[in-house]
Amino acid sequence: MSKEETQVCKWCGREFSIFEYGISSYNQKRRTVCKACYSERRREKQLQLKLADGLEKYNNGELVKIRRKYKKPYHFQILYRSESSIDSIAKDEVFVRLLDYKSAWISNYGRLIQQLDDGTYQLVKGVRSRTTKELTYTLNRNVYFKSKDRWGYKKERVNACDLVIQMFVVNYDMKHNTMVWHKNNDTNDNYYKHLFPVTDKQYRESLRVHEQDGAVTSKQIINIVNAVEFKPDDWKPWHNKRTYEGVGYVGAESSDIDSESCSFIKWKNMIQRCYNKKVHKLKPYYMDKNVCVEWQNYQNFKIWFDAHYIPGTKVDLDKDLLCKESNMYSPETCSFLTHYINTVFEERGIKSSITPNGNNIYSVSISILDKKIDLGIYDTEESAKQGLIDGKIKYIKELAESCKGKVQDYVYEAMLRYEI
């Protein structure tokens, strides 16, 4: 029996059968590198070409870059002085509701108000962290307890600057932006226009420039944030490519995304609902709807999703309950509702009926997903119309009470204050 002919790979130095070496299409001779090394080098070359092309597009502005943007609070979020009786420290100070925390409002200056059990409001002093010197607050966060199958509260210590950024500053990359740069590196300054969400690398570079020059400008910080050398280690330019309806981007390698996951399906459907022309032809009421800048990045949406979704439940992503006048899908306006409850709060969801039965008798009812609910009988058309309004309000309040503990408190509270 003849010995099998072998060859040593020029690149890895291992010895293989000659059949582990491909034939060159250039000269039809057997290659001097094994198939594994050849394939690996080819993949590396393709990746480098893809990376070079991606960097060119990124530098040319074809892919998502960070721009300094602020959030404008909605009316329903704001706690006005006329209600709290707490004076502002500046003309532009505004307190907005922290939906995920119990009765708490953060201002764009980093001050916090809480409502006490007796209904009064108080300014919370907060505590300075010994290590970071950051102002912190201890709050009760509304979380789902699997063992109880109910929403309840869990104490959580939170930095004031993180709360300010959450409510007032657009954060393009919540997953990687784990640090906050304060203007002049002054942790006493929590004014929203002086705070920048950054990665650890970007923070260190901002600090280096500040120590070198004595200051670092807003423009310099944005340049640092957008500079490739200060991006996260796993960052690639195509992570920021708007591949979904020219708006949405996944913020990671496509191979790392579970396209069958509930979070991704919800996100993709939201993007399509707002920006797909075929959807708009079938459902024109979505034509003026938009997705906020933060949620255009799937990674940001997933963080919110994971904090608010109860695994295994069938729910709709609703944006109408909290704010009727909003056309925006965002963490400030959205909640998860069962399809039935979601239908109740849609303008087209409840079908109303006032039926004259003769002898000046009017039957009043509403219908939700083909479920008829009788609201009473009235002897005048005018009283029937008022009965319809009162009946809807009563039904919604009863529905809210039946949901208490089964939905987040901010959803329950929004149901109670919903106006017909």
Tab-separated table of C-alpha atoms in Angstrom:
chain	number	residue	atom	x	y	z
A	1	MET	CA	0.000	0.000	0.000
A	2	SER	CA	1.526	3.346	-1.103
A	3	LYS	CA	1.955	6.138	1.444
A	4	GLU	CA	-0.456	9.095	1.019
A	5	GLU	CA	1.281	12.170	-0.331
A	6	THR	CA	1.310	15.113	2.122
A	7	GLN	CA	2.295	18.760	2.097
A	8	VAL	CA	3.170	21.360	4.766
A	9	CYS	CA	0.967	24.482	4.765
A	10	LYS	CA	2.990	27.611	4.076
A	11	TRP	CA	0.896	29.684	6.498
A	12	CYS	CA	0.026	27.495	9.509
A	13	GLY	CA	2.981	25.064	9.219
A	14	ARG	CA	0.825	21.968	9.664
A	15	GLU	CA	1.108	18.883	7.478
A	16	PHE	CA	-1.945	17.670	5.577
A	17	SER	CA	-2.866	15.341	2.764
A	18	ILE	CA	-2.448	17.044	-0.606
A	19	PHE	CA	-6.214	16.748	-0.979
A	20	GLU	CA	-6.521	19.388	1.778
A	21	TYR	CA	-5.020	21.904	-0.666
A	22	GLY	CA	-7.138	23.541	-3.350
A	23	ILE	CA	-6.276	24.097	-7.004
A	24	SER	CA	-5.477	27.655	-8.077
A	25	SER	CA	-7.800	28.978	-10.786
A	26	TYR	CA	-4.907	31.171	-11.959
A	27	ASN	CA	-2.342	28.492	-12.928
A	28	GLN	CA	-4.243	25.249	-12.207
A	29	LYS	CA	-1.556	24.204	-9.707
A	30	ARG	CA	-2.100	22.986	-6.183
A	31	ARG	CA	-1.947	25.799	-3.640
A	32	THR	CA	0.797	25.927	-1.003
A	33	VAL	CA	-1.686	26.796	1.757
A	34	CYS	CA	-4.345	24.478	3.168
A	35	LYS	CA	-8.037	24.999	2.470
A	36	ALA	CA	-8.716	26.134	6.057
A	37	CYS	CA	-6.022	28.839	5.962
A	38	TYR	CA	-7.016	29.917	2.464
A	39	SER	CA	-10.688	30.279	3.478
A	40	GLU	CA	-9.743	32.131	6.672
A	41	ARG	CA	-7.509	34.599	4.816
A	42	ARG	CA	-10.198	35.090	2.195
A	43	ARG	CA	-12.782	35.880	4.877
A	44	GLU	CA	-10.367	38.308	6.502
A	45	LYS	CA	-9.758	40.045	3.183
A	46	GLN	CA	-13.502	40.301	2.498
A	47	LEU	CA	-14.037	41.674	6.010
A	48	GLN	CA	-11.308	44.273	5.520
A	49	LEU	CA	-12.853	45.349	2.208
A	50	LYS	CA	-16.288	45.529	3.852
A	51	LEU	CA	-14.827	47.476	6.751
A	52	ALA	CA	-13.056	49.927	4.432
A	53	ASP	CA	-16.275	50.445	2.461
A	54	GLY	CA	-18.262	50.868	5.691
A	55	LEU	CA	-15.811	53.383	7.126
A	56	GLU	CA	-15.931	55.387	3.906
A	57	LYS	CA	-19.730	55.507	4.076
A	58	TYR	CA	-19.613	56.359	7.787
A	59	ASN	CA	-17.129	59.182	7.264
A	60	ASN	CA	-19.200	60.473	4.327
A	61	GLY	CA	-22.279	60.693	6.544
A	62	GLU	CA	-24.203	57.872	4.837
A	63	LEU	CA	-24.566	55.970	8.136
A	64	VAL	CA	-25.964	57.087	11.487
A	65	LYS	CA	-23.807	59.577	13.371
A	66	ILE	CA	-24.462	61.090	16.779
A	67	ARG	CA	-25.976	64.566	16.833
A	68	ARG	CA	-26.720	66.561	19.945
A	69	LYS	CA	-30.496	66.434	20.473
A	70	TYR	CA	-32.809	67.070	23.392
A	71	LYS	CA	-36.225	65.701	24.291
A	72	LYS	CA	-39.239	67.977	24.631
A	73	PRO	CA	-41.487	66.839	27.510
A	74	TYR	CA	-45.154	66.131	26.851
A	75	HIS	CA	-47.797	68.009	28.812
A	76	PHE	CA	-48.906	64.883	30.687
A	77	GLN	CA	-45.357	64.325	32.010
A	78	ILE	CA	-44.933	67.744	33.602
A	79	LEU	CA	-45.482	68.513	37.279
A	80	TYR	CA	-46.372	72.198	37.466
A	81	ARG	CA	-45.548	74.500	40.371
A	82	SER	CA	-49.257	75.242	40.833
A	83	GLU	CA	-49.661	71.618	41.930
A	84	SER	CA	-46.370	70.927	43.739
A	85	SER	CA	-45.891	74.395	45.360
A	86	ILE	CA	-42.134	73.915	44.929
A	87	ASP	CA	-40.245	76.893	43.501
A	88	SER	CA	-37.999	76.538	40.457
A	89	ILE	CA	-34.293	77.397	40.586
A	90	ALA	CA	-34.348	78.716	37.002
A	91	LYS	CA	-36.899	79.935	34.461
A	92	ASP	CA	-36.417	76.882	32.266
A	93	GLU	CA	-36.538	74.277	35.061
A	94	VAL	CA	-39.211	71.655	34.434
A	95	PHE	CA	-40.048	68.504	36.382
A	96	VAL	CA	-41.150	65.446	34.382
A	97	ARG	CA	-42.619	62.162	35.557
A	98	LEU	CA	-40.384	59.110	35.835
A	99	LEU	CA	-42.867	56.500	34.638
A	100	ASP	CA	-41.009	53.484	36.000
A	101	TYR	CA	-40.668	54.883	39.538
A	102	LYS	CA	-43.230	55.503	42.258
A	103	SER	CA	-44.519	59.094	42.297
A	104	ALA	CA	-41.237	60.705	41.218
A	105	TRP	CA	-40.395	63.649	38.956
A	106	ILE	CA	-36.886	64.664	37.824
A	107	SER	CA	-36.002	68.169	36.640
A	108	ASN	CA	-33.665	69.150	33.825
A	109	TYR	CA	-31.349	70.432	36.579
A	110	GLY	CA	-31.217	67.072	38.360
A	111	ARG	CA	-33.549	67.936	41.244
A	112	LEU	CA	-36.128	65.335	42.295
A	113	ILE	CA	-39.658	65.687	43.648
A	114	GLN	CA	-41.642	62.852	45.224
A	115	GLN	CA	-45.310	62.728	46.131
A	116	LEU	CA	-46.000	61.487	49.647
A	117	ASP	CA	-48.845	59.188	50.660
A	118	ASP	CA	-50.851	62.181	51.936
A	119	GLY	CA	-50.759	63.737	48.452
A	120	THR	CA	-48.236	66.477	49.234
A	121	TYR	CA	-44.955	66.938	47.386
A	122	GLN	CA	-41.420	67.213	48.718
A	123	LEU	CA	-38.010	67.957	47.253
A	124	VAL	CA	-35.640	65.016	47.778
A	125	LYS	CA	-32.155	65.914	48.966
A	126	GLY	CA	-30.239	62.925	47.574
A	127	VAL	CA	-26.824	61.582	48.591
A	128	ARG	CA	-23.374	61.995	47.033
A	129	SER	CA	-21.529	58.812	46.064
A	130	ARG	CA	-18.189	58.560	47.873
A	131	THR	CA	-16.472	57.012	44.858
A	132	THR	CA	-17.919	58.894	41.877
A	133	LYS	CA	-19.101	62.075	43.673
A	134	GLU	CA	-22.344	61.752	41.691
A	135	LEU	CA	-25.648	62.863	43.207
A	136	THR	CA	-27.808	59.773	43.786
A	137	TYR	CA	-31.423	59.108	44.753
A	138	THR	CA	-33.015	55.991	46.240
A	139	LEU	CA	-36.299	55.340	44.439
A	140	ASN	CA	-38.938	52.628	44.266
A	141	ARG	CA	-38.864	51.068	40.809
A	142	ASN	CA	-41.981	49.383	39.444
A	143	VAL	CA	-40.942	45.834	38.499
A	144	TYR	CA	-42.655	42.535	37.710
A	145	PHE	CA	-42.342	39.817	40.372
A	146	LYS	CA	-42.623	36.454	38.660
A	147	SER	CA	-43.232	34.587	41.934
A	148	LYS	CA	-46.275	36.766	42.680
A	149	ASP	CA	-47.320	37.276	39.051
A	150	ARG	CA	-47.811	40.945	39.861
A	151	TRP	CA	-46.109	44.295	39.481
A	152	GLY	CA	-44.637	45.720	42.658
A	153	TYR	CA	-41.793	47.934	43.866
A	154	LYS	CA	-38.095	47.388	44.416
A	155	LYS	CA	-35.689	49.960	45.886
A	156	GLU	CA	-33.046	51.185	43.469
A	157	ARG	CA	-30.232	53.711	43.777
A	158	VAL	CA	-29.976	55.902	40.687
A	159	ASN	CA	-27.630	58.698	39.610
A	160	ALA	CA	-29.337	62.052	39.069
A	161	CYS	CA	-27.379	62.560	35.840
A	162	ASP	CA	-28.662	59.241	34.454
A	163	LEU	CA	-32.262	60.255	35.150
A	164	VAL	CA	-31.733	63.658	33.517
A	165	ILE	CA	-30.261	62.064	30.397
A	166	GLN	CA	-33.075	59.508	30.294
A	167	MET	CA	-35.766	62.190	30.281
A	168	PHE	CA	-34.135	65.155	28.509
A	169	VAL	CA	-31.246	64.019	26.269
A	170	VAL	CA	-31.424	61.786	23.184
A	171	ASN	CA	-29.200	58.761	23.850
A	172	TYR	CA	-28.296	56.959	20.623
A	173	ASP	CA	-26.574	53.977	22.275
A	174	MET	CA	-27.930	53.069	25.705
A	175	LYS	CA	-26.191	49.691	25.670
A	176	HIS	CA	-22.664	51.104	25.491
A	177	ASN	CA	-23.128	54.593	26.968
A	178	THR	CA	-22.504	53.599	30.574
A	179	MET	CA	-20.750	56.847	31.574
A	180	VAL	CA	-21.771	60.511	31.782
A	181	TRP	CA	-19.516	63.446	31.021
A	182	HIS	CA	-20.388	66.615	32.970
A	183	LYS	CA	-19.397	69.997	31.578
A	184	ASN	CA	-16.024	71.011	33.063
A	185	ASN	CA	-15.977	67.554	34.705
A	186	ASP	CA	-18.142	69.079	37.435
A	187	THR	CA	-20.373	66.386	38.964
A	188	ASN	CA	-22.288	69.103	40.835
A	189	ASP	CA	-23.639	70.313	37.489
A	190	ASN	CA	-26.586	68.158	36.378
A	191	TYR	CA	-28.143	70.642	33.938
A	192	TYR	CA	-29.292	68.638	30.936
A	193	LYS	CA	-27.417	70.715	28.348
A	194	HIS	CA	-24.195	70.056	30.272
A	195	LEU	CA	-24.509	66.242	30.312
A	196	PHE	CA	-23.260	63.832	27.640
A	197	PRO	CA	-23.930	60.064	27.550
A	198	VAL	CA	-20.617	58.412	26.589
A	199	THR	CA	-18.779	55.091	26.586
A	200	ASP	CA	-15.865	54.376	28.898
A	201	LYS	CA	-13.382	55.086	26.072
A	202	GLN	CA	-15.093	58.352	25.184
A	203	TYR	CA	-15.134	59.424	28.824
A	204	ARG	CA	-11.410	58.801	29.217
A	205	GLU	CA	-10.620	60.766	26.047
A	206	SER	CA	-12.853	63.661	27.148
A	207	LEU	CA	-11.054	63.663	30.492
A	208	ARG	CA	-7.651	63.622	28.754
A	209	VAL	CA	-8.562	66.632	26.593
A	210	HIS	CA	-9.999	68.447	29.610
A	211	GLU	CA	-6.841	67.904	31.671
A	212	GLN	CA	-4.616	68.840	28.733
A	213	ASP	CA	-6.441	71.985	27.602
A	214	GLY	CA	-8.274	72.947	30.775
A	215	ALA	CA	-11.647	72.481	29.053
A	216	VAL	CA	-13.451	70.346	26.493
A	217	THR	CA	-16.185	71.887	24.337
A	218	SER	CA	-19.497	70.332	23.314
A	219	LYS	CA	-18.244	70.155	19.732
A	220	GLN	CA	-15.110	68.314	20.837
A	221	ILE	CA	-17.172	65.794	22.798
A	222	ILE	CA	-19.444	65.077	19.820
A	223	ASN	CA	-16.345	64.626	17.647
A	224	ILE	CA	-14.960	62.169	20.208
A	225	VAL	CA	-18.276	60.297	20.332
A	226	ASN	CA	-18.309	59.948	16.532
A	227	ALA	CA	-14.589	59.115	16.182
A	228	VAL	CA	-14.034	55.496	15.136
A	229	GLU	CA	-11.094	55.011	17.519
A	230	PHE	CA	-13.326	55.678	20.533
A	231	LYS	CA	-16.205	53.433	19.487
A	232	PRO	CA	-16.882	50.211	21.466
A	233	ASP	CA	-14.515	47.323	20.667
A	234	ASP	CA	-17.231	45.341	18.865
A	235	TRP	CA	-18.462	48.332	16.817
A	236	LYS	CA	-18.651	48.112	13.032
A	237	PRO	CA	-19.888	50.908	10.731
A	238	TRP	CA	-22.648	48.759	9.221
A	239	HIS	CA	-24.253	48.436	12.661
A	240	ASN	CA	-25.533	51.979	11.990
A	241	LYS	CA	-26.899	51.319	8.515
A	242	ARG	CA	-30.605	52.126	8.225
A	243	THR	CA	-31.599	48.788	6.707
A	244	TYR	CA	-35.254	48.837	7.805
A	245	GLU	CA	-37.478	51.174	5.791
A	246	GLY	CA	-34.511	53.540	5.484
A	247	VAL	CA	-34.987	54.451	9.162
A	248	GLY	CA	-34.351	51.558	11.548
A	249	TYR	CA	-30.960	50.006	12.250
A	250	VAL	CA	-30.057	47.027	14.438
A	251	GLY	CA	-27.011	48.520	16.195
A	252	ALA	CA	-25.138	45.194	16.146
A	253	GLU	CA	-24.105	42.315	13.878
A	254	SER	CA	-27.139	40.918	12.055
A	255	SER	CA	-25.920	37.426	12.975
A	256	ASP	CA	-26.275	38.360	16.665
A	257	ILE	CA	-29.932	39.364	16.259
A	258	ASP	CA	-32.656	36.801	16.917
A	259	SER	CA	-35.049	37.783	14.147
A	260	GLU	CA	-37.724	35.460	15.590
A	261	SER	CA	-37.639	37.028	19.055
A	262	CYS	CA	-40.683	38.904	20.317
A	263	SER	CA	-38.661	42.092	20.858
A	264	PHE	CA	-37.334	42.162	17.300
A	265	ILE	CA	-40.728	41.386	15.757
A	266	LYS	CA	-42.351	44.190	17.792
A	267	TRP	CA	-39.599	46.605	16.745
A	268	LYS	CA	-39.738	45.670	13.067
A	269	ASN	CA	-43.546	45.932	13.005
A	270	MET	CA	-43.347	49.371	14.645
A	271	ILE	CA	-40.872	50.598	12.007
A	272	GLN	CA	-42.987	49.178	9.166
A	273	ARG	CA	-46.172	50.638	10.623
A	274	CYS	CA	-44.683	54.128	10.549
A	275	TYR	CA	-42.619	54.081	7.345
A	276	ASN	CA	-43.826	51.340	4.977
A	277	LYS	CA	-45.884	52.696	2.061
A	278	LYS	CA	-47.735	49.405	1.555
A	279	VAL	CA	-48.852	49.468	5.184
A	280	HIS	CA	-50.008	53.068	4.758
A	281	LYS	CA	-52.210	52.106	1.804
A	282	LEU	CA	-53.987	49.511	3.936
A	283	LYS	CA	-53.914	51.549	7.154
A	284	PRO	CA	-53.674	55.260	6.263
A	285	TYR	CA	-54.081	56.285	9.930
A	286	TYR	CA	-50.400	55.340	10.430
A	287	MET	CA	-49.118	57.791	7.803
A	288	ASP	CA	-48.371	60.574	10.289
A	289	LYS	CA	-46.848	58.304	12.941
A	290	ASN	CA	-43.121	58.256	13.743
A	291	VAL	CA	-40.532	56.413	15.812
A	292	CYS	CA	-38.352	58.483	18.150
A	293	VAL	CA	-34.631	58.793	17.393
A	294	GLU	CA	-33.659	56.488	20.271
A	295	TRP	CA	-35.936	53.641	19.187
A	296	GLN	CA	-34.724	53.744	15.607
A	297	ASN	CA	-31.845	51.733	17.098
A	298	TYR	CA	-33.147	48.230	17.872
A	299	GLN	CA	-30.673	47.864	20.758
A	300	ASN	CA	-32.298	50.798	22.568
A	301	PHE	CA	-35.798	49.454	21.978
A	302	LYS	CA	-34.754	46.044	23.315
A	303	ILE	CA	-33.546	47.567	26.595
A	304	TRP	CA	-36.985	49.146	27.116
A	305	PHE	CA	-38.726	45.964	25.926
A	306	ASP	CA	-36.851	43.725	28.378
A	307	ALA	CA	-37.757	46.024	31.285
A	308	HIS	CA	-41.489	46.176	30.469
A	309	TYR	CA	-42.460	42.910	28.783
A	310	ILE	CA	-43.676	39.900	30.766
A	311	PRO	CA	-42.358	36.797	28.927
A	312	GLY	CA	-45.035	34.694	27.303
A	313	THR	CA	-47.770	37.334	27.302
A	314	LYS	CA	-49.621	38.477	24.191
A	315	VAL	CA	-49.649	42.264	24.166
A	316	ASP	CA	-49.795	45.229	21.799
A	317	LEU	CA	-47.309	48.100	21.767
A	318	ASP	CA	-49.609	51.061	22.470
A	319	LYS	CA	-48.813	54.778	22.151
A	320	ASP	CA	-52.303	56.270	22.628
A	321	LEU	CA	-53.181	55.638	26.276
A	322	LEU	CA	-50.542	57.890	27.831
A	323	CYS	CA	-50.842	60.729	25.341
A	324	LYS	CA	-53.703	61.018	22.848
A	325	GLU	CA	-52.103	63.856	20.905
A	326	SER	CA	-48.766	62.094	20.389
A	327	ASN	CA	-47.896	60.590	17.011
A	328	MET	CA	-44.592	59.242	18.312
A	329	TYR	CA	-43.544	55.783	19.438
A	330	SER	CA	-41.104	56.394	22.294
A	331	PRO	CA	-40.262	55.260	25.848
A	332	GLU	CA	-42.167	58.315	27.111
A	333	THR	CA	-45.417	57.497	25.284
A	334	CYS	CA	-45.596	53.702	25.001
A	335	SER	CA	-46.831	50.819	27.100
A	336	PHE	CA	-47.740	47.167	26.650
A	337	LEU	CA	-51.477	46.417	26.715
A	338	THR	CA	-53.545	43.356	25.932
A	339	HIS	CA	-55.228	43.634	22.558
A	340	TYR	CA	-58.621	44.105	24.215
A	341	ILE	CA	-57.459	46.969	26.463
A	342	ASN	CA	-55.556	48.531	23.570
A	343	THR	CA	-58.743	48.505	21.490
A	344	VAL	CA	-60.649	50.280	24.272
A	345	PHE	CA	-58.282	53.249	24.080
A	346	GLU	CA	-58.087	53.498	20.295
A	347	GLU	CA	-60.250	56.193	18.710
A	348	ARG	CA	-61.667	53.617	16.331
A	349	GLY	CA	-61.844	50.895	19.005
A	350	ILE	CA	-65.182	51.451	20.786
A	351	LYS	CA	-68.371	51.353	18.726
A	352	SER	CA	-71.134	53.367	20.364
A	353	SER	CA	-74.856	52.801	19.911
A	354	ILE	CA	-77.930	54.830	20.918
A	355	THR	CA	-81.023	52.983	19.710
A	356	PRO	CA	-84.546	54.533	19.892
A	357	ASN	CA	-87.072	51.844	20.893
A	358	GLY	CA	-90.223	53.954	20.597
A	359	ASN	CA	-92.174	55.741	23.314
A	360	ASN	CA	-89.148	58.002	23.899
A	361	ILE	CA	-86.993	55.133	25.150
A	362	TYR	CA	-83.336	54.950	24.121
A	363	SER	CA	-81.083	51.928	24.638
A	364	VAL	CA	-77.395	52.755	25.053
A	365	SER	CA	-74.547	50.293	24.511
A	366	ILE	CA	-70.945	50.022	23.396
A	367	SER	CA	-69.205	47.254	21.487
A	368	ILE	CA	-65.529	46.296	21.833
A	369	LEU	CA	-64.173	43.536	19.575
A	370	ASP	CA	-67.750	42.298	19.060
A	371	LYS	CA	-68.359	42.210	22.827
A	372	LYS	CA	-71.555	44.166	23.536
A	373	ILE	CA	-71.835	46.062	26.822
A	374	ASP	CA	-75.227	47.551	27.774
A	375	LEU	CA	-75.005	50.953	29.467
A	376	GLY	CA	-78.674	51.514	30.294
A	377	ILE	CA	-82.018	52.828	29.061
A	378	TYR	CA	-82.904	56.556	28.957
A	379	ASP	CA	-86.098	58.497	28.300
A	380	THR	CA	-84.570	61.328	26.224
A	381	GLU	CA	-81.972	61.443	23.481
A	382	GLU	CA	-80.011	64.070	25.403
A	383	SER	CA	-79.843	61.943	28.568
A	384	ALA	CA	-78.887	58.940	26.415
A	385	LYS	CA	-75.905	60.832	24.977
A	386	GLN	CA	-74.764	61.823	28.461
A	387	GLY	CA	-75.370	58.262	29.627
A	388	LEU	CA	-73.102	57.027	26.854
A	389	ILE	CA	-70.277	59.281	28.047
A	390	ASP	CA	-70.818	58.423	31.726
A	391	GLY	CA	-71.088	54.730	30.892
A	392	LYS	CA	-67.807	54.728	28.997
A	393	ILE	CA	-66.035	56.502	31.863
A	394	LYS	CA	-67.463	54.061	34.418
A	395	TYR	CA	-66.539	51.048	32.295
A	396	ILE	CA	-62.960	52.259	31.805
A	397	LYS	CA	-62.526	52.894	35.552
A	398	GLU	CA	-63.853	49.415	36.354
A	399	LEU	CA	-61.528	47.973	33.720
A	400	ALA	CA	-58.607	49.864	35.270
A	401	GLU	CA	-59.364	48.503	38.744
A	402	SER	CA	-59.500	44.964	37.364
A	403	CYS	CA	-56.016	45.516	35.888
A	404	LYS	CA	-54.381	46.902	39.037
A	405	GLY	CA	-51.184	44.992	39.751
A	406	LYS	CA	-51.446	43.156	36.439
A	407	VAL	CA	-50.087	46.152	34.538
A	408	GLN	CA	-47.468	48.726	35.502
A	409	ASP	CA	-48.727	51.452	37.811
A	410	TYR	CA	-48.239	54.195	35.217
A	411	VAL	CA	-50.556	52.265	32.888
A	412	TYR	CA	-53.163	51.821	35.634
A	413	GLU	CA	-52.970	55.543	36.499
A	414	ALA	CA	-53.311	56.527	32.835
A	415	MET	CA	-56.435	54.375	32.542
A	416	LEU	CA	-57.986	56.100	35.562
A	417	ARG	CA	-57.380	59.619	34.242
A	418	TYR	CA	-58.351	58.841	30.637
A	419	GLU	CA	-60.814	61.386	29.270
A	420	ILE	CA	-63.589	60.527	26.827
